[in-house]
Amino acid sequence: MQQGQDRVFAGIRCTGRQHIGNYLGAIQNFVALQDKYECVYSIVDLHSLTTLTDTEELQDNVRETALDLLASGIRPEETILYAQSHVPEISELHLLLSMVTPIGRLMNVPTFKEKAKAQPENVNYGLVGYPVLQTADIVLYRANKVPVGEDQLPHLELAREIVRRFNNIFGDTFPEPEAELTSAPMVLGFDNRKMSKSYGNSLDMAATPEETFQAIRTAITDPQRVRRNDPGRPEVCNVYTLHGFFGPENQPKINSACRSAEIGCVDCKKMLSESVNDYFGPIRARREELSANPEAVDEILIDGARRARVIASEVLADVKDAVGLPASLPEMANVNA
Ligand code: TRP
């Protein structure tokens, strides 16, 4: 491992194609971390089962997510990229960690309360245990750095508590994972709410140029700019903010041309679409190449899972030993002899 014993772990939800907010907020950072650390990235399909009952598209979504990550520059020869359900050790560790997790603590996690409200007909056991599974994800590789956005801090805090409790009871087994807060911008969608697939206000990284313009066209701009001749206020306009991410060099001229009503919002959106298309052009081309060979992508995930399991099975053996459970099947065979 590089830089002492540092290991990065991140879980990525497999909601299908990733949107440009996911890219700016997370994926870009996952790619950059590879230069400094050993990285393990898991596409968390088991976590999806806490909110999904229709799982028909789940494995396709895992592949779509893998494509976006690989096209963005995740290097599978160095980095371990895999699907969570391919590493069964996670379930055993999840169970063992559940024994040191106070239920009251789980019931107070903000994401649990939100989800319980959003799906009152399906407040399942797995949903309550979501942060325990997330903790198991991380410590199954004894990862100590976890790149997350602010919304994940309560989960990370709980992960640290679970680790401390486990270490206290059973002896020092895991490092306490630390959040690597990404200085990622909060990217707003085209309706000015947080960009999210579930709000239908997002743009997929992998969109075509035409889809890109059609999505950006719907974006809310300055609400006071009703007519083409009205002067605009870039400081309240999300389209202007998005220019800052994808074509910052255009911002000064757009700023003045918007204020003087020299350009209209449609012009401005066309320019943004071009910048976004230029920005994602090489990534989209790589994605196209990769998706022409789905078996190769599956093989990358399987190879990732293999390498993940080498670490995971060692850690799990240590954990079972710490808890006082027999470590492996051969020893159990002796018990029955
Ligand atoms: N809960 C995270 C999210 O909603 C995904 C996740 C699962 C994760 N396991 C993780 C993130 C482990 C970091 C570490 O985005």
Coordinates of C-alpha atoms and ligand atoms in Angstrom, one line a residue:
M1 CA 0.0 0.0 0.0
Q2 CA 1.1 3.5 -0.7
Q3 CA 1.3 6.2 2.0
G4 CA 1.6 4.0 5.0
Q5 CA -1.5 1.9 5.6
D6 CA -4.0 4.2 4.0
R7 CA -6.8 2.5 2.1
V8 CA -9.7 4.3 0.6
F9 CA -13.2 2.7 0.4
A10 CA -16.3 4.1 -1.3
G11 CA -19.7 2.6 -2.0
I12 CA -21.6 3.8 -5.0
R13 CA -25.3 3.4 -5.3
C14 CA -26.3 1.7 -8.5
T15 CA -29.2 3.9 -9.6
G16 CA -28.3 3.2 -13.2
R17 CA -26.5 5.8 -15.3
Q18 CA -24.8 8.4 -13.2
H19 CA -25.7 12.0 -13.7
I20 CA -23.4 15.0 -14.0
G21 CA -23.9 15.9 -10.4
N22 CA -22.7 12.4 -9.4
Y23 CA -19.7 13.0 -11.6
L24 CA -18.7 16.4 -10.1
G25 CA -19.6 15.4 -6.6
A26 CA -18.1 12.0 -6.3
I27 CA -16.8 10.1 -9.4
Q28 CA -14.2 12.8 -10.3
N29 CA -12.8 12.5 -6.8
F30 CA -12.8 8.7 -6.8
V31 CA -10.6 8.9 -10.0
A32 CA -8.2 11.4 -8.4
L33 CA -7.8 9.4 -5.2
Q34 CA -6.3 6.5 -7.2
D35 CA -3.1 8.6 -7.6
K36 CA -2.6 8.8 -3.9
Y37 CA -4.1 5.7 -2.3
E38 CA -5.0 2.1 -2.7
C39 CA -8.7 2.3 -3.5
V40 CA -11.6 -0.1 -3.2
Y41 CA -14.8 0.9 -4.9
S42 CA -18.0 -1.1 -4.4
I43 CA -21.2 -0.8 -6.4
V44 CA -23.6 -1.4 -3.6
D45 CA -26.4 -3.5 -5.1
L46 CA -27.3 -5.1 -1.7
H47 CA -28.0 -1.6 -0.3
S48 CA -30.5 -1.1 -3.1
L49 CA -32.6 -3.9 -1.8
T50 CA -33.5 -1.8 1.2
T51 CA -35.7 0.4 -1.0
L52 CA -36.4 -1.7 -4.0
T53 CA -38.9 -4.5 -4.5
D54 CA -38.7 -4.5 -8.3
T55 CA -35.2 -5.8 -8.9
E56 CA -35.5 -6.6 -12.6
E57 CA -33.1 -3.8 -13.6
L58 CA -30.7 -4.0 -10.7
Q59 CA -27.9 -5.9 -12.4
D60 CA -28.2 -3.8 -15.5
N61 CA -27.8 -0.8 -13.3
V62 CA -24.7 -2.3 -11.8
R63 CA -23.2 -2.6 -15.3
E64 CA -24.3 1.0 -16.3
T65 CA -22.6 2.3 -13.1
A66 CA -19.5 0.3 -13.8
L67 CA -19.4 1.7 -17.3
D68 CA -19.6 5.3 -16.1
L69 CA -16.9 4.7 -13.5
L70 CA -14.5 3.0 -15.9
A71 CA -15.1 5.5 -18.7
S72 CA -14.4 8.3 -16.1
G73 CA -11.0 6.9 -15.4
I74 CA -11.2 4.2 -12.7
R75 CA -8.3 2.0 -13.4
P76 CA -9.3 -1.6 -12.7
E77 CA -5.8 -3.0 -12.8
E78 CA -4.9 -1.0 -9.7
T79 CA -8.2 -0.2 -8.1
I80 CA -10.5 -2.9 -6.9
L81 CA -13.9 -2.3 -8.5
Y82 CA -16.6 -4.8 -7.8
A83 CA -20.3 -5.4 -7.1
Q84 CA -21.2 -5.7 -3.4
S85 CA -23.2 -8.9 -3.8
H86 CA -20.2 -10.7 -5.4
V87 CA -18.4 -10.6 -2.0
P88 CA -20.5 -12.8 0.3
E89 CA -18.2 -12.1 3.3
I90 CA -20.0 -8.8 3.6
S91 CA -23.2 -10.5 4.9
E92 CA -21.4 -12.4 7.7
L93 CA -19.6 -9.3 8.8
H94 CA -22.8 -7.3 8.7
L95 CA -24.4 -9.8 11.0
L96 CA -21.5 -9.7 13.5
L97 CA -21.4 -5.9 13.5
S98 CA -25.1 -5.9 14.1
M99 CA -24.5 -7.4 17.5
V100 CA -22.6 -4.4 18.7
T101 CA -24.9 -1.8 17.2
P102 CA -27.5 -0.2 19.5
I103 CA -30.9 -0.2 17.8
G104 CA -31.8 3.2 19.3
R105 CA -28.9 4.7 17.5
L106 CA -30.0 3.3 14.2
M107 CA -33.6 4.6 14.6
N108 CA -32.2 8.1 15.0
V109 CA -30.2 8.2 11.8
P110 CA -31.6 11.0 9.6
T111 CA -31.6 8.9 6.4
F112 CA -33.6 6.2 8.1
K113 CA -36.2 8.6 9.3
E114 CA -36.5 10.1 5.9
K115 CA -36.8 6.7 4.2
A116 CA -39.3 5.4 6.8
K117 CA -41.4 8.4 6.0
A118 CA -41.1 8.0 2.3
Q119 CA -42.0 4.3 2.2
P120 CA -44.2 3.7 5.3
E121 CA -45.4 0.5 3.8
N122 CA -41.9 -0.9 3.7
V123 CA -40.0 0.0 6.8
N124 CA -37.9 -3.2 6.7
Y125 CA -35.2 -4.6 8.9
G126 CA -32.6 -4.0 6.2
L127 CA -33.5 -0.4 6.0
V128 CA -32.8 0.1 9.7
G129 CA -29.6 -1.7 9.3
Y130 CA -28.4 0.2 6.2
P131 CA -25.6 2.0 8.1
V132 CA -24.4 -1.3 9.6
L133 CA -24.0 -2.7 6.1
Q134 CA -22.2 0.4 5.1
T135 CA -19.9 0.0 8.1
A136 CA -19.3 -3.6 7.1
D137 CA -18.4 -2.4 3.6
I138 CA -15.7 -0.2 4.9
V139 CA -14.2 -2.3 7.6
L140 CA -14.2 -5.5 5.5
Y141 CA -11.1 -4.0 3.9
R142 CA -9.9 -2.2 7.0
A143 CA -10.2 1.0 5.0
N144 CA -9.5 4.1 6.9
K145 CA -10.5 6.8 4.4
V146 CA -14.0 7.2 3.0
P147 CA -14.7 9.9 0.5
V148 CA -18.3 11.1 1.1
G149 CA -20.5 14.1 0.8
E150 CA -21.9 15.8 3.8
D151 CA -25.1 13.9 3.7
Q152 CA -23.2 10.8 4.6
L153 CA -21.5 12.1 7.7
P154 CA -24.1 10.7 10.1
H155 CA -23.4 7.2 8.6
L156 CA -19.7 7.7 9.0
E157 CA -20.0 8.8 12.6
L158 CA -22.1 5.7 13.3
A159 CA -19.5 3.5 11.6
R160 CA -16.9 5.0 13.9
E161 CA -19.0 4.2 16.9
I162 CA -19.6 0.6 15.8
V163 CA -15.9 0.2 15.3
R164 CA -15.0 1.6 18.7
R165 CA -17.5 -0.6 20.4
F166 CA -16.3 -3.7 18.5
N167 CA -12.7 -2.9 19.3
N168 CA -13.6 -2.3 23.0
I169 CA -15.4 -5.5 23.4
F170 CA -13.4 -7.9 21.3
G171 CA -10.0 -6.2 21.0
D172 CA -8.4 -3.9 18.5
T173 CA -9.6 -5.2 15.1
F174 CA -10.5 -2.3 12.8
P175 CA -9.1 1.1 12.3
E176 CA -11.6 3.9 12.8
P177 CA -12.7 5.1 9.3
E178 CA -12.4 8.8 8.6
A179 CA -14.6 10.8 6.3
E180 CA -12.6 12.4 3.5
L181 CA -15.0 15.3 2.9
T182 CA -14.9 16.1 -0.7
S183 CA -14.9 19.8 -1.4
A184 CA -17.4 18.9 -4.0
P185 CA -19.9 21.5 -5.1
M186 CA -23.6 20.9 -4.5
V187 CA -24.9 20.6 -8.0
L188 CA -28.5 21.8 -8.6
G189 CA -30.8 20.2 -11.1
F190 CA -32.7 22.0 -13.8
D191 CA -35.6 22.8 -11.4
N192 CA -33.1 24.3 -8.8
R193 CA -33.5 21.4 -6.4
K194 CA -30.6 19.2 -5.6
M195 CA -29.7 17.2 -8.8
S196 CA -31.2 13.8 -8.3
K197 CA -32.4 11.0 -10.6
S198 CA -35.5 10.7 -8.5
Y199 CA -36.5 14.3 -9.1
G200 CA -36.2 14.0 -12.8
N201 CA -34.1 17.1 -12.9
S202 CA -30.8 15.6 -13.9
L203 CA -28.6 14.9 -16.9
D204 CA -26.8 11.6 -17.4
M205 CA -23.1 11.8 -18.1
A206 CA -23.7 9.4 -20.9
A207 CA -26.4 11.5 -22.6
T208 CA -26.1 12.2 -26.3
P209 CA -25.5 15.9 -27.4
E210 CA -29.1 16.1 -28.4
E211 CA -30.4 14.8 -25.1
T212 CA -28.0 17.2 -23.3
F213 CA -29.5 20.2 -25.0
Q214 CA -33.1 18.9 -24.5
A215 CA -32.4 18.6 -20.7
I216 CA -30.6 21.9 -20.3
R217 CA -33.3 23.6 -22.3
T218 CA -35.8 23.0 -19.4
A219 CA -33.5 24.6 -16.8
I220 CA -35.0 27.4 -14.7
T221 CA -33.0 30.6 -15.1
D222 CA -33.5 34.0 -13.5
P223 CA -37.2 34.1 -12.8
Q224 CA -37.3 37.9 -13.2
R225 CA -36.0 37.6 -16.8
V226 CA -39.4 37.2 -18.4
R227 CA -38.7 38.7 -21.9
R228 CA -35.7 38.2 -24.1
N229 CA -34.9 41.9 -23.6
D230 CA -35.0 41.9 -19.8
P231 CA -31.6 42.1 -18.2
G232 CA -30.6 38.9 -16.4
R233 CA -28.9 38.2 -13.1
P234 CA -26.3 35.5 -13.5
E235 CA -25.8 35.3 -9.7
V236 CA -29.3 33.8 -9.2
C237 CA -29.1 31.5 -12.3
N238 CA -28.2 27.9 -12.1
V239 CA -27.3 27.7 -15.8
Y240 CA -24.7 30.3 -15.1
T241 CA -23.4 28.3 -12.1
L242 CA -23.2 25.2 -14.4
H243 CA -21.1 27.1 -16.8
G244 CA -18.6 27.5 -14.0
F245 CA -18.2 23.7 -13.8
F246 CA -18.0 22.9 -17.5
G247 CA -16.7 26.1 -19.2
P248 CA -15.5 28.6 -16.6
E249 CA -13.6 30.5 -19.4
N250 CA -17.0 31.5 -20.8
Q251 CA -18.3 33.0 -17.6
P252 CA -17.0 36.5 -17.8
K253 CA -18.5 37.1 -21.3
I254 CA -21.8 35.4 -20.4
N255 CA -22.0 37.5 -17.2
S256 CA -21.9 40.8 -19.1
A257 CA -23.9 39.6 -22.1
C258 CA -26.7 38.3 -19.8
R259 CA -26.8 41.5 -17.7
S260 CA -27.0 43.6 -20.9
A261 CA -29.6 41.2 -22.5
E262 CA -27.2 40.8 -25.4
I263 CA -27.8 37.1 -25.2
G264 CA -31.0 35.3 -24.2
C265 CA -31.4 32.3 -22.0
V266 CA -31.7 30.0 -25.0
D267 CA -28.3 31.2 -26.3
C268 CA -26.8 30.7 -22.9
K269 CA -28.2 27.2 -22.7
K270 CA -26.9 26.3 -26.1
M271 CA -23.4 27.4 -25.0
L272 CA -23.7 25.4 -21.8
S273 CA -24.8 22.3 -23.8
E274 CA -21.7 22.7 -26.0
S275 CA -19.4 23.0 -23.0
V276 CA -21.0 19.9 -21.4
N277 CA -20.7 17.9 -24.6
D278 CA -17.0 18.9 -25.0
Y279 CA -16.4 18.1 -21.3
F280 CA -17.9 14.7 -21.5
G281 CA -17.0 13.9 -25.1
P282 CA -13.9 11.8 -24.3
I283 CA -15.7 10.0 -21.4
R284 CA -18.7 9.3 -23.6
A285 CA -16.5 7.9 -26.4
R286 CA -14.7 5.6 -23.9
R287 CA -18.0 4.5 -22.5
E288 CA -19.2 3.6 -26.0
E289 CA -16.1 1.5 -26.6
L290 CA -16.5 -0.3 -23.3
S291 CA -20.2 -1.0 -23.7
A292 CA -19.5 -2.7 -27.0
N293 CA -17.9 -5.4 -25.0
P294 CA -20.2 -6.2 -22.0
E295 CA -18.3 -9.5 -21.2
A296 CA -15.2 -7.5 -20.7
V297 CA -16.9 -5.3 -18.2
D298 CA -18.4 -8.3 -16.3
E299 CA -14.9 -9.8 -16.3
I300 CA -13.5 -6.6 -14.7
L301 CA -16.2 -6.8 -12.0
I302 CA -15.5 -10.5 -11.4
D303 CA -11.8 -9.9 -11.2
G304 CA -12.4 -7.1 -8.7
A305 CA -14.6 -9.3 -6.6
R306 CA -11.9 -12.0 -6.6
R307 CA -9.3 -9.5 -5.4
A308 CA -11.7 -8.1 -2.9
R309 CA -12.4 -11.5 -1.4
V310 CA -8.7 -12.2 -0.8
I311 CA -8.7 -9.2 1.6
A312 CA -12.2 -9.8 2.9
S313 CA -11.7 -13.4 3.8
E314 CA -8.6 -12.6 5.8
V315 CA -10.3 -9.8 7.7
L316 CA -13.3 -11.9 8.4
A317 CA -11.2 -14.7 9.7
D318 CA -9.6 -12.2 12.2
V319 CA -13.0 -10.9 13.1
K320 CA -14.4 -14.3 13.9
D321 CA -11.3 -15.1 15.9
A322 CA -11.8 -11.9 17.9
V323 CA -15.4 -12.7 18.5
G324 CA -14.6 -16.3 19.6
L325 CA -16.1 -18.1 16.6
P326 CA -14.4 -20.9 14.7
A327 CA -12.6 -19.4 11.8
S328 CA -13.0 -21.9 9.0
L329 CA -14.8 -25.0 7.8
P330 CA -12.0 -27.5 8.4
E331 CA -12.0 -26.6 12.1
M332 CA -15.7 -27.0 12.3
A333 CA -15.3 -30.5 10.8
N334 CA -13.1 -31.4 13.8
V335 CA -16.0 -30.3 16.1
N336 CA -18.2 -32.9 14.4
A337 CA -15.6 -35.7 14.4
Ligands
TRP1 N1 -24.7 5.3 1.6 C1 -23.9 5.7 0.5 C2 -24.7 6.7 -0.4 O1 -25.9 6.8 -0.3 C3 -23.4 4.5 -0.4 C4 -22.5 3.6 0.4 C5 -22.7 2.3 0.8 C6 -21.2 4.0 0.9 N2 -21.6 1.8 1.4 C7 -20.7 2.8 1.6 C8 -20.4 5.1 0.9 C9 -19.5 2.8 2.2 C10 -19.2 5.1 1.5 C11 -18.7 4.0 2.2 O2 -24.1 7.3 -1.3

